[in-house]
XYZ file of C-alpha atoms in Angstrom:
742
model
C 128.488 91.953 100.735
C 130.927 94.554 99.435
C 132.703 95.628 96.273
C 135.555 93.283 97.234
C 133.121 90.329 97.137
C 132.035 91.329 93.643
C 135.659 91.702 92.595
C 136.416 88.213 93.914
C 133.452 86.707 92.031
C 134.547 88.527 88.899
C 138.149 87.319 89.207
C 136.969 83.738 89.712
C 134.727 83.993 86.655
C 137.560 85.536 84.619
C 139.825 82.619 85.495
C 137.164 80.127 84.386
C 136.664 81.959 81.086
C 140.391 82.155 80.395
C 140.828 78.442 81.104
C 137.845 77.591 78.884
C 139.251 79.690 76.054
C 142.638 78.012 76.306
C 141.112 74.529 76.506
C 139.113 75.184 73.337
C 142.392 75.995 71.585
C 140.990 79.158 70.071
C 143.423 81.454 68.232
C 145.390 84.117 70.059
C 145.048 86.532 67.132
C 141.796 87.540 65.466
C 139.453 86.256 68.185
C 138.638 87.335 71.736
C 136.348 86.401 74.578
C 134.625 89.579 75.791
C 132.502 90.224 78.903
C 129.569 92.626 78.532
C 126.810 93.978 80.774
C 127.202 93.598 84.529
C 129.992 91.067 84.051
C 131.801 93.562 81.860
C 131.559 96.116 84.653
C 132.808 93.563 87.187
C 129.546 93.697 89.168
C 128.587 90.046 89.504
C 125.969 89.304 92.161
C 125.923 85.856 93.829
C 123.535 84.408 91.232
C 124.324 86.584 88.210
C 124.640 85.181 84.700
C 127.902 85.598 82.808
C 127.245 87.685 79.687
C 130.014 86.640 77.303
C 130.563 87.103 73.559
C 133.152 85.317 71.422
C 134.160 87.980 68.896
C 136.249 87.159 65.840
C 137.509 88.856 62.717
C 135.390 88.405 59.600
C 138.133 86.496 57.795
C 138.735 84.085 60.681
C 136.757 80.887 61.264
C 136.943 79.949 64.950
C 135.984 76.381 64.016
C 134.815 73.888 66.622
C 136.328 76.009 69.358
C 133.366 78.409 68.993
C 131.138 75.706 70.510
C 133.651 73.970 72.749
C 134.555 77.096 74.711
C 131.206 77.018 76.546
C 131.316 73.411 77.828
C 133.839 73.943 80.659
C 131.735 76.854 81.910
C 128.551 74.801 81.889
C 130.385 71.943 83.608
C 131.445 74.393 86.327
C 127.756 75.209 86.967
C 127.990 78.712 85.524
C 124.772 80.431 84.366
C 125.751 81.610 80.911
C 124.344 84.085 78.394
C 126.608 83.668 75.378
C 126.931 84.472 71.694
C 129.416 84.201 68.797
C 129.712 87.268 66.539
C 132.099 88.795 64.067
C 133.477 92.197 64.911
C 131.383 93.697 62.123
C 128.221 91.978 63.365
C 128.798 93.493 66.784
C 129.108 96.986 65.344
C 126.063 96.521 63.109
C 123.980 95.249 66.019
C 125.009 98.298 68.045
C 124.057 100.584 65.170
C 120.626 98.954 64.913
C 119.788 98.697 68.629
C 120.577 101.409 71.157
C 120.355 98.884 74.006
C 123.100 96.792 72.390
C 125.162 99.934 71.917
C 124.978 100.903 75.586
C 125.798 97.335 76.608
C 128.953 97.292 74.499
C 130.225 100.415 76.249
C 130.985 98.077 79.169
C 132.835 95.470 77.065
C 135.887 94.049 78.873
C 138.608 91.733 77.587
C 138.755 88.198 79.006
C 140.922 86.093 76.697
C 142.355 85.930 73.192
C 143.369 88.930 71.130
C 143.387 92.073 73.332
C 143.829 94.316 70.298
C 140.506 93.067 68.916
C 138.714 93.929 72.172
C 140.429 97.317 72.299
C 139.455 98.066 68.691
C 135.855 97.044 69.376
C 135.647 99.271 72.460
C 137.325 102.219 70.758
C 135.144 102.004 67.668
C 131.991 101.643 69.739
C 132.827 104.592 71.975
C 133.672 106.828 69.022
C 130.400 105.915 67.298
C 128.445 106.496 70.507
C 129.863 109.995 70.898
C 129.492 110.801 67.222
C 125.834 109.725 67.021
C 124.749 110.709 70.531
C 122.438 113.545 69.483
C 120.440 111.244 67.215
C 120.452 108.198 69.508
C 119.664 109.677 72.900
C 115.972 110.454 72.177
C 115.448 106.753 71.378
C 117.237 105.736 74.574
C 115.140 108.181 76.592
C 111.918 106.735 75.198
C 113.047 103.213 76.123
C 113.760 104.438 79.649
C 110.337 106.084 79.934
C 108.567 102.924 78.790
C 110.515 100.825 81.287
C 109.657 103.180 84.133
C 105.993 103.126 83.137
C 105.943 99.332 83.337
C 108.072 98.751 86.449
C 107.539 101.863 88.582
C 110.069 103.321 91.027
C 112.439 101.739 93.511
C 111.538 104.395 96.074
C 107.781 103.878 95.934
C 106.741 100.437 94.678
C 105.507 97.998 97.330
C 107.745 95.310 95.801
C 110.585 97.315 94.242
C 112.660 95.993 91.359
C 116.160 97.229 92.173
C 117.400 96.669 88.651
C 114.686 97.768 86.232
C 112.624 100.287 88.236
C 113.293 104.024 88.148
C 116.264 104.646 90.418
C 117.559 101.107 89.926
C 120.796 99.689 88.611
C 119.662 99.953 85.003
C 119.293 103.715 85.408
C 122.772 103.933 86.940
C 124.124 102.168 83.841
C 122.213 104.561 81.581
C 123.820 107.466 83.439
C 127.253 106.029 82.650
C 126.265 105.910 78.986
C 125.092 109.542 79.095
C 128.375 110.659 80.613
C 130.228 108.749 77.893
C 128.638 111.039 75.261
C 130.548 114.042 76.694
C 127.329 116.069 76.330
C 126.527 116.152 80.061
C 128.087 115.313 83.384
C 126.692 113.908 86.632
C 127.610 114.265 90.304
C 129.980 111.291 90.173
C 130.649 110.911 93.887
C 126.959 110.848 94.855
C 126.061 108.537 91.967
C 128.862 106.052 92.576
C 128.149 105.896 96.299
C 124.457 105.195 95.645
C 125.255 102.686 92.912
C 127.601 100.719 95.157
C 125.000 100.758 97.947
C 122.385 99.357 95.565
C 124.797 96.703 94.323
C 125.443 95.675 97.944
C 121.696 95.477 98.585
C 121.138 93.342 95.491
C 123.879 90.958 96.633
C 122.099 90.553 99.970
C 118.748 89.971 98.252
C 120.313 87.210 96.133
C 121.779 85.537 99.215
C 118.546 85.792 101.197
C 116.413 84.522 98.305
C 118.875 81.848 97.209
C 118.365 82.746 93.563
C 118.822 85.477 90.989
C 116.123 88.039 91.692
C 115.934 91.806 91.544
C 112.546 92.137 93.256
C 112.489 92.740 96.999
C 109.430 90.987 98.409
C 107.953 91.505 101.891
C 109.601 88.314 103.179
C 113.085 89.763 102.569
C 113.008 93.007 104.562
C 113.542 91.633 108.082
C 116.626 89.582 107.220
C 117.927 92.386 105.029
C 117.733 94.716 108.031
C 120.058 92.461 110.029
C 122.510 92.180 107.165
C 122.852 95.932 106.639
C 122.820 96.773 110.361
C 119.565 98.720 110.679
C 116.871 98.421 113.325
C 114.051 96.591 111.567
C 112.289 95.844 108.288
C 110.895 99.386 108.078
C 114.385 100.858 108.418
C 115.654 98.472 105.714
C 112.926 99.723 103.380
C 113.885 103.326 104.038
C 117.569 102.566 103.392
C 116.897 100.884 100.046
C 114.281 103.408 98.947
C 116.535 106.358 99.825
C 119.260 104.934 97.624
C 116.848 104.343 94.763
C 115.379 107.809 95.078
C 118.849 109.363 94.988
C 119.701 107.576 91.737
C 116.284 108.460 90.296
C 116.817 112.109 91.159
C 120.236 112.214 89.484
C 118.811 110.320 86.519
C 115.882 112.722 85.993
C 118.066 115.770 86.432
C 120.613 114.447 83.929
C 117.939 113.731 81.332
C 116.625 117.272 81.768
C 120.122 118.501 81.000
C 120.376 116.153 78.024
C 117.076 117.489 76.669
C 118.381 121.021 77.120
C 121.569 120.209 75.230
C 119.674 118.518 72.401
C 117.319 121.483 72.109
C 120.217 123.867 71.498
C 122.125 124.060 68.232
C 125.656 122.740 68.235
C 127.729 125.513 69.818
C 130.599 127.200 68.083
C 134.081 126.795 69.451
C 135.073 128.935 72.378
C 133.597 129.638 75.749
C 130.931 132.072 76.748
C 129.457 133.211 80.012
C 126.311 131.442 81.258
C 123.121 133.011 79.928
C 121.184 134.187 83.003
C 117.547 135.136 82.482
C 116.178 136.909 85.609
C 112.775 135.536 86.623
C 112.249 136.802 90.188
C 114.067 138.620 92.950
C 117.467 136.946 93.273
C 116.462 134.108 90.917
C 117.392 133.425 87.294
C 116.961 130.724 84.668
C 120.132 129.255 83.180
C 120.366 126.270 80.815
C 116.952 125.031 81.857
C 117.600 125.267 85.623
C 116.627 127.811 88.261
C 119.736 129.285 89.898
C 120.746 132.313 91.948
C 121.529 135.420 89.916
C 124.058 136.824 92.393
C 122.155 140.050 93.048
C 120.772 138.920 96.433
C 122.877 137.211 99.072
C 121.176 134.103 100.525
C 121.850 135.398 104.046
C 119.769 138.526 103.273
C 116.576 136.824 102.101
C 115.025 133.872 103.992
C 112.442 133.413 101.221
C 114.922 132.718 98.413
C 114.521 128.954 98.780
C 110.728 129.024 98.506
C 110.929 131.540 95.667
C 113.399 129.437 93.688
C 111.366 126.277 94.226
C 108.082 127.923 93.197
C 109.609 129.440 90.052
C 111.168 126.126 89.020
C 107.990 124.117 89.609
C 105.714 126.589 87.816
C 108.061 126.675 84.815
C 108.479 122.863 84.922
C 112.244 123.177 84.956
C 114.833 121.828 87.369
C 115.802 123.530 90.586
C 119.595 123.394 90.539
C 120.691 121.032 93.342
C 123.762 123.210 93.899
C 121.494 126.227 94.352
C 119.182 124.378 96.759
C 122.137 123.075 98.765
C 123.647 126.536 99.054
C 120.355 128.027 100.182
C 119.992 125.339 102.858
C 123.482 126.186 104.138
C 123.362 129.970 103.924
C 119.760 131.176 104.114
C 118.232 132.029 107.502
C 115.034 130.186 108.466
C 111.695 131.696 107.522
C 110.446 133.887 110.418
C 107.630 132.404 112.492
C 104.798 132.884 111.997
C 105.514 133.030 108.280
C 104.907 136.294 106.447
C 102.192 136.332 103.793
C 104.731 136.171 100.962
C 106.174 132.906 102.316
C 102.708 131.324 102.428
C 101.970 132.523 98.913
C 105.235 131.033 97.621
C 104.520 127.686 99.293
C 101.015 127.589 97.821
C 102.413 128.476 94.388
C 104.880 125.606 94.724
C 102.221 123.107 95.823
C 99.755 124.242 93.133
C 102.285 124.115 90.287
C 101.011 120.794 88.958
C 103.302 118.144 87.522
C 106.298 120.474 87.848
C 106.140 119.963 91.632
C 107.446 116.387 91.502
C 110.983 117.012 90.265
C 111.439 120.132 92.365
C 110.209 118.399 95.524
C 112.690 115.573 94.899
C 115.502 118.120 94.747
C 114.264 119.754 97.946
C 114.283 116.339 99.646
C 117.703 115.297 98.365
C 119.304 118.558 99.492
C 117.642 118.643 102.918
C 115.581 121.698 102.001
C 112.237 120.080 102.869
C 113.372 119.748 106.477
C 113.927 123.509 106.570
C 110.390 124.221 105.389
C 108.501 121.294 106.904
C 110.463 119.301 109.506
C 107.366 117.147 110.128
C 107.968 115.583 106.700
C 110.394 113.144 108.325
C 107.387 111.377 109.876
C 106.212 110.073 106.487
C 109.425 110.093 104.461
C 109.559 106.868 102.386
C 106.918 105.313 104.658
C 105.215 102.363 102.904
C 101.436 102.349 102.689
C 99.648 99.549 104.489
C 96.789 99.630 101.962
C 97.155 97.663 98.725
C 95.104 100.272 96.874
C 97.942 102.818 97.075
C 100.536 102.975 94.306
C 103.171 104.913 96.218
C 104.841 105.372 99.563
C 103.119 107.888 101.829
C 105.415 110.824 101.013
C 105.120 110.350 97.252
C 101.360 109.874 97.591
C 101.159 113.240 99.357
C 103.054 114.936 96.522
C 100.765 113.265 93.987
C 97.751 114.461 96.006
C 99.038 118.032 95.756
C 99.450 117.597 91.992
C 95.877 116.323 91.685
C 94.549 119.072 93.964
C 96.235 121.726 91.826
C 93.746 120.915 89.053
C 90.825 121.582 91.418
C 91.779 124.950 92.905
C 89.182 126.800 90.805
C 86.385 124.764 92.385
C 87.028 126.094 95.909
C 87.032 129.491 97.567
C 90.283 128.884 99.507
C 92.877 127.294 97.204
C 95.577 127.975 99.801
C 93.705 125.951 102.416
C 93.142 123.107 99.932
C 96.808 122.890 98.943
C 98.166 122.940 102.497
C 95.543 120.389 103.582
C 96.653 118.175 100.663
C 100.251 118.507 101.853
C 99.348 117.583 105.435
C 96.443 115.154 105.052
C 98.554 112.028 105.761
C 101.067 113.622 108.138
C 99.772 111.379 110.951
C 100.657 108.155 109.122
C 103.007 105.829 110.968
C 101.387 106.449 114.358
C 99.623 103.710 116.318
C 96.416 105.750 116.434
C 94.193 106.445 113.430
C 96.296 108.647 111.173
C 93.620 111.285 110.634
C 93.222 111.651 114.396
C 96.992 111.815 114.937
C 97.417 114.181 112.005
C 94.908 116.859 113.005
C 96.906 118.476 115.861
C 100.099 118.288 113.789
C 98.371 119.987 110.866
C 96.990 122.725 113.125
C 100.456 123.447 114.543
C 102.008 123.581 111.082
C 99.257 125.831 109.708
C 99.636 128.216 112.662
C 103.410 128.290 112.175
C 102.825 129.165 108.523
C 100.861 132.216 109.636
C 97.332 131.178 108.658
C 94.581 132.915 110.595
C 92.458 131.019 113.116
C 89.645 130.273 110.645
C 92.049 128.831 108.074
C 93.852 126.786 110.737
C 90.496 125.340 111.760
C 89.652 124.536 108.127
C 92.982 122.746 107.607
C 92.682 120.809 110.862
C 89.121 119.753 110.035
C 90.075 118.641 106.524
C 92.956 116.537 107.816
C 90.782 114.993 110.544
C 87.923 114.101 108.200
C 89.643 113.621 104.840
C 88.406 110.006 104.665
C 84.869 110.771 105.818
C 83.202 111.588 102.510
C 84.595 108.646 100.520
C 84.004 106.173 103.355
C 80.417 107.200 104.013
C 79.512 107.560 100.325
C 80.680 104.036 99.517
C 79.423 102.269 102.643
C 76.089 104.018 103.248
C 73.075 105.004 101.181
C 73.886 108.530 99.915
C 70.150 109.205 99.598
C 69.311 108.322 103.202
C 68.821 111.457 105.364
C 70.775 109.744 108.152
C 73.799 109.539 105.853
C 73.673 113.267 105.166
C 73.340 113.924 108.883
C 76.474 111.844 109.513
C 78.437 114.318 107.371
C 76.835 117.556 108.549
C 77.596 116.655 112.160
C 81.282 117.148 111.278
C 81.348 119.430 108.227
C 79.257 122.468 109.028
C 79.580 124.943 106.130
C 79.225 124.707 102.329
C 82.743 126.150 101.980
C 84.199 123.350 104.117
C 82.182 120.796 102.125
C 83.567 122.015 98.793
C 87.099 121.853 100.203
C 86.517 118.331 101.520
C 85.116 117.194 98.167
C 88.165 118.550 96.322
C 90.567 116.961 98.819
C 88.700 113.642 98.617
C 88.975 113.601 94.835
C 92.662 114.550 94.863
C 93.488 111.979 97.542
C 91.623 109.223 95.711
C 93.100 110.008 92.298
C 96.587 110.014 93.795
C 96.018 106.602 95.393
C 95.085 104.681 92.231
C 92.640 104.599 89.351
C 90.461 102.136 91.293
C 90.109 104.596 94.159
C 88.375 107.174 91.918
C 86.406 105.183 89.384
C 83.425 106.855 87.786
C 81.260 104.788 90.117
C 82.954 105.949 93.305
C 83.177 109.510 92.026
C 79.443 109.520 91.324
C 78.601 108.306 94.830
C 80.892 110.842 96.496
C 79.667 113.786 94.435
C 76.041 112.795 94.925
C 76.442 112.703 98.685
C 78.363 116.001 98.662
C 75.525 117.645 96.738
C 72.987 116.429 99.316
C 75.146 117.803 102.114
C 75.593 121.200 100.456
C 71.843 121.528 99.886
C 71.214 120.683 103.527
C 73.816 123.154 104.786
C 72.577 125.934 102.492
C 68.928 125.440 103.451
C 69.659 125.004 107.137
C 67.113 122.169 107.286
C 67.776 118.470 107.679
C 66.360 116.285 104.857
C 63.265 114.339 105.814
C 63.135 111.756 103.053
C 65.117 110.119 100.277
C 66.301 112.503 97.566
C 67.076 109.954 94.855
C 66.136 110.904 91.295
C 63.453 108.527 89.946
C 64.234 106.101 87.117
C 61.861 105.730 84.170
C 60.123 102.371 84.512
C 59.423 100.563 81.205
C 55.785 99.675 80.543
C 56.469 95.935 80.365
C 57.955 96.066 83.883
C 54.682 97.567 85.132
C 53.008 94.485 83.645
C 55.336 92.132 85.555
C 58.339 91.726 83.210
C 62.011 92.224 84.019
C 64.123 94.782 82.120
C 67.864 94.088 81.679
C 69.864 96.799 79.899
C 73.582 97.311 79.298
C 74.605 100.985 79.322
C 77.892 102.698 78.549
C 79.866 104.015 81.532
C 83.042 106.084 81.752
C 85.351 103.150 82.561
C 83.358 100.075 81.592
C 79.662 99.289 81.260
C 76.698 99.473 83.598
C 74.030 96.792 83.842
C 70.623 98.127 84.904
C 67.923 95.723 86.048
C 64.356 96.905 86.710
C 61.700 94.475 87.906
C 58.703 94.211 90.226
C 60.052 94.058 93.754
C 60.115 90.685 95.499
C 62.130 88.896 98.144
C 65.144 87.229 96.519
C 65.227 89.372 93.382
C 68.592 90.923 94.224
C 70.042 87.467 94.918
C 68.972 86.305 91.453
C 70.475 89.358 89.727
C 73.747 88.952 91.653
C 73.865 85.268 90.666
C 73.288 86.191 87.034
C 76.394 88.387 87.019
C 78.461 85.995 89.134
C 77.816 83.130 86.721
C 78.841 85.450 83.891
C 82.235 85.702 85.687
C 82.292 89.440 85.227
C 83.946 91.597 87.875
C 81.551 93.945 89.685
C 83.374 97.148 90.693
C 80.387 98.750 92.319
C 76.641 98.407 92.583
C 73.609 99.954 94.209
C 70.021 98.868 94.448
C 66.869 100.521 95.690
C 63.080 100.339 95.521
C 60.922 102.843 93.711
C 57.306 102.371 94.785
C 56.710 98.661 93.998
C 59.604 98.398 91.536
C 63.173 97.334 92.348
C 66.057 99.011 90.503
C 69.668 97.877 90.580
C 72.724 99.212 88.722
C 75.994 97.282 88.461
C 79.271 98.693 87.173
C 81.212 95.841 85.571
C 84.526 95.504 83.731
C 83.325 93.237 80.908
C 82.687 95.715 78.087
C 81.608 92.922 75.716
C 78.797 91.719 77.957
C 75.693 90.632 76.016
C 72.264 91.523 77.472
C 70.723 88.541 75.682
C 73.114 86.177 77.489
C 72.325 87.870 80.787
C 68.603 87.462 80.129
C 69.074 83.747 79.417
C 71.022 83.224 82.655
C 68.516 85.225 84.682
C 65.553 83.271 83.337
C 67.345 79.977 84.060
C 67.983 81.052 87.657
C 64.429 82.260 88.259
C 62.911 79.104 86.732
C 65.141 76.855 88.826
C 66.979 75.289 85.875
C 70.249 76.574 87.412
C 71.039 76.389 91.121
C 73.583 79.206 91.648
C 74.177 78.191 95.252
C 75.961 74.999 94.213
C 78.256 76.836 91.816
C 79.020 79.860 93.974
C 79.522 78.303 97.411
C 83.044 79.275 98.661
C 85.498 76.398 98.251
C 88.130 75.244 100.718
C 88.086 74.858 104.451
C 87.257 77.506 106.996
C 90.323 76.356 108.894
C 92.850 76.422 106.076
C 93.958 79.981 106.890
C 94.314 80.852 103.206
C 92.247 84.027 103.523
C 90.844 86.343 106.153
C 87.463 85.327 107.487
C 84.560 87.499 106.324
C 83.266 90.082 108.776
C 79.557 90.808 109.156
C 78.283 93.648 111.323
C 74.933 95.283 112.005
C 74.920 99.091 112.209
C 71.637 99.847 113.945
C 72.409 103.561 114.299
C 73.210 104.196 110.635
C 69.597 104.626 109.485
C 66.172 105.269 110.986
C 64.264 103.484 108.217
C 66.233 100.230 107.959
C 68.877 98.077 109.608
C 72.293 98.425 107.987
C 74.196 95.193 107.363
C 77.883 95.676 106.531
C 79.839 92.809 104.940
C 83.571 92.737 104.252
C 84.991 89.728 102.433
C 87.533 88.716 99.820
C 86.422 90.016 96.434
C 85.309 87.102 94.263
C 82.285 86.119 92.187
C 79.322 84.993 94.227
C 79.662 87.044 97.410
C 76.679 89.256 96.608
C 74.465 86.337 95.669
C 75.305 84.390 98.818
C 74.529 87.375 101.045
C 71.248 88.213 99.318
C 70.167 84.562 99.174
C 70.797 84.150 102.904
C 68.669 87.221 103.627
C 65.911 86.023 101.302
C 65.790 82.675 103.130
C 64.880 84.615 106.268
C 62.229 86.654 104.468
C 64.283 89.840 104.858
C 64.000 92.425 102.084
C 66.838 94.578 100.804
C 65.605 98.162 100.585
C 68.903 99.324 99.090
C 72.376 97.909 98.539
C 75.732 99.609 98.074
C 78.633 97.553 96.785
C 82.221 98.645 96.464
C 85.582 96.960 95.861
C 88.666 98.295 97.646
C 91.754 96.476 96.418
C 91.196 92.757 97.107
C 88.296 93.384 99.502
C 84.588 93.682 98.803
C 82.796 96.168 101.058
C 79.059 95.586 100.704
C 76.364 97.432 102.653
C 72.713 96.380 102.675
C 69.798 98.383 104.080
C 67.487 95.561 105.155
C 63.891 95.624 106.353
C 61.085 93.318 107.292
C 58.654 92.653 104.472
C 56.205 94.911 106.239
C 58.922 97.628 106.146
C 60.901 99.002 109.035
C 64.164 97.981 110.722
C 64.775 94.474 112.004
C 64.244 93.659 115.646
C 67.415 92.794 117.557
C 66.862 89.034 117.405
C 66.105 89.181 113.680
C 69.203 91.292 113.029
C 71.343 88.774 114.905
C 69.813 85.903 112.904
C 70.472 87.732 109.632
C 74.112 88.407 110.536
C 74.608 84.749 111.519
C 73.040 83.495 108.275
C 75.190 85.760 106.104
C 78.370 84.810 107.970
C 77.567 81.122 107.543
C 76.870 81.562 103.835
C 80.276 83.185 103.249
C 82.297 80.728 105.344
C 83.809 77.764 103.442
C 82.487 74.375 104.456
């Protein structure tokens, strides 16, 4: 697929439109058939619609020809988006709707009166330039809303190459911005990227056999063969690079537009650029960081880092021309780095939201490779986990942005920021990425001139950056064995505070689900236990859970069901006398309510069982829950019949559940770990299967990670104590059978 293919499709469509116009016997004067949108630009993909408008003068009635012109096109199998408008209606629609206005900038004559088309184009373009200052803020807001809904071509798991940031729609917007004469763009780079994206869309249409702008996982392998790259991963990189390049130009251009709109209309005449010095060799000009000419790039290897840090901290653009020149002319930073170089890097990484645009410029100009050549390992690498919003490289940048808000909570902000930068540097390797990443991170930290203690901190943080969140959500944070699992690897309170900050930043950067109030509470609770243990120098000997006030009616045998407010939903708390099967009944109550459980934990307090369930249904009624619970306990409702998994175990529609016993995870109980597709009923089926065997649940810890439920149960015999090996095997078998479709 090439531009010549699009030109051929456009010429064929033009011939059809001309023939249809002539067959309809429409007038040669006062009416015209006009192509708009992608057809107007001559960029038809294999399954594109034809966007066509029949325009006529106000005093001319096109008669029956206004309807008849479309029939030959329909008969030819053309997908048509058509309209009939007077010239004045077109201009009024453009004045009312900025999207219509930008679309008419691409109007192209097909048939009829060419002077009418020319007048329409000329009038539209003049109005667009005249009203640009008042219309561009509205256009920018539309663009922002679209990006918020669709995401980015470079980072979405299923990118939309038309509507997403860096897609074809943004390239069209850039053409409209240039048409205002207020700003310019790097035309060669933009046009090359735009043509590449058009080629890729053509291939996607051909592979899919339909009009689609979304690139699903089934497309990548065939796309790789069509564009001549090695495999599906290389095809993703090729498409995402193109999208990122357009997105970078787009963001930079809008920054320049905002700068122009913020300044009063200039008087006639030229004036020298206003340079405001901000650091050695660096100045601010028209909202961009540039060189001030007082220091030659060849004389200062730190100019690049200094310019980037200043731009990010001020939340302004780093001039791409400046970055490119510094890449060409500046010497590399001496190794190991001097202290000033490290400080500048940390300033850049800790700059907050200003980092994103500057880092994009550093990537597009090749400057990142000068500072961190290891970045190529994760550049545009897709995440395997569904919980992540972004590709690995963008996730790392977002982690740095999140970590920048936490630097006052740690004693070594520099260590935190560099660990955030390097925490996923091992992704893409066959081995566990934290294991692969640790030696890389240590080498990078040493090259950057960190002392041995800091290098060790950074290496440890990279190696164990998943430890705290994994253990907190899959083990009982109040079990001494859980604390010991952390202190065996994290040995000082300082390291623990750094790991907590990195865990929070990493989770927040992944997605909102990865740092819900529930997960955050578990992680912070465990971290507090660990810090107390490390500060005291003594291992905990018993549970450290804060007691819950038990209502008086529960002491008399009743069950308390309360609905409490939580940060991102509501929390259901159930307190009742402990008994075998209680947790199964509570889980069934919520499953039959069809409310989504994001997280849960349960424990015993003397002879009372307490469970807390974070759910998404904010309108949940405790009276309804009480009614369901009573019906389950009395036997009026059999939840097993309603919650049994449907389908066949052999249908291959979903991954089989996994059930494992972790005998070494606790000294007071046997730990049962269940991973299954997240759906109502899983918790009830597990707890009911255990109750059938007479096994008690001392505590439970439920979490949802993307589409997967990760549930951990600390189970004991009724007489207390861990299960014997044969009993543990029987429990695992019973749970697996309960979760497997019949």
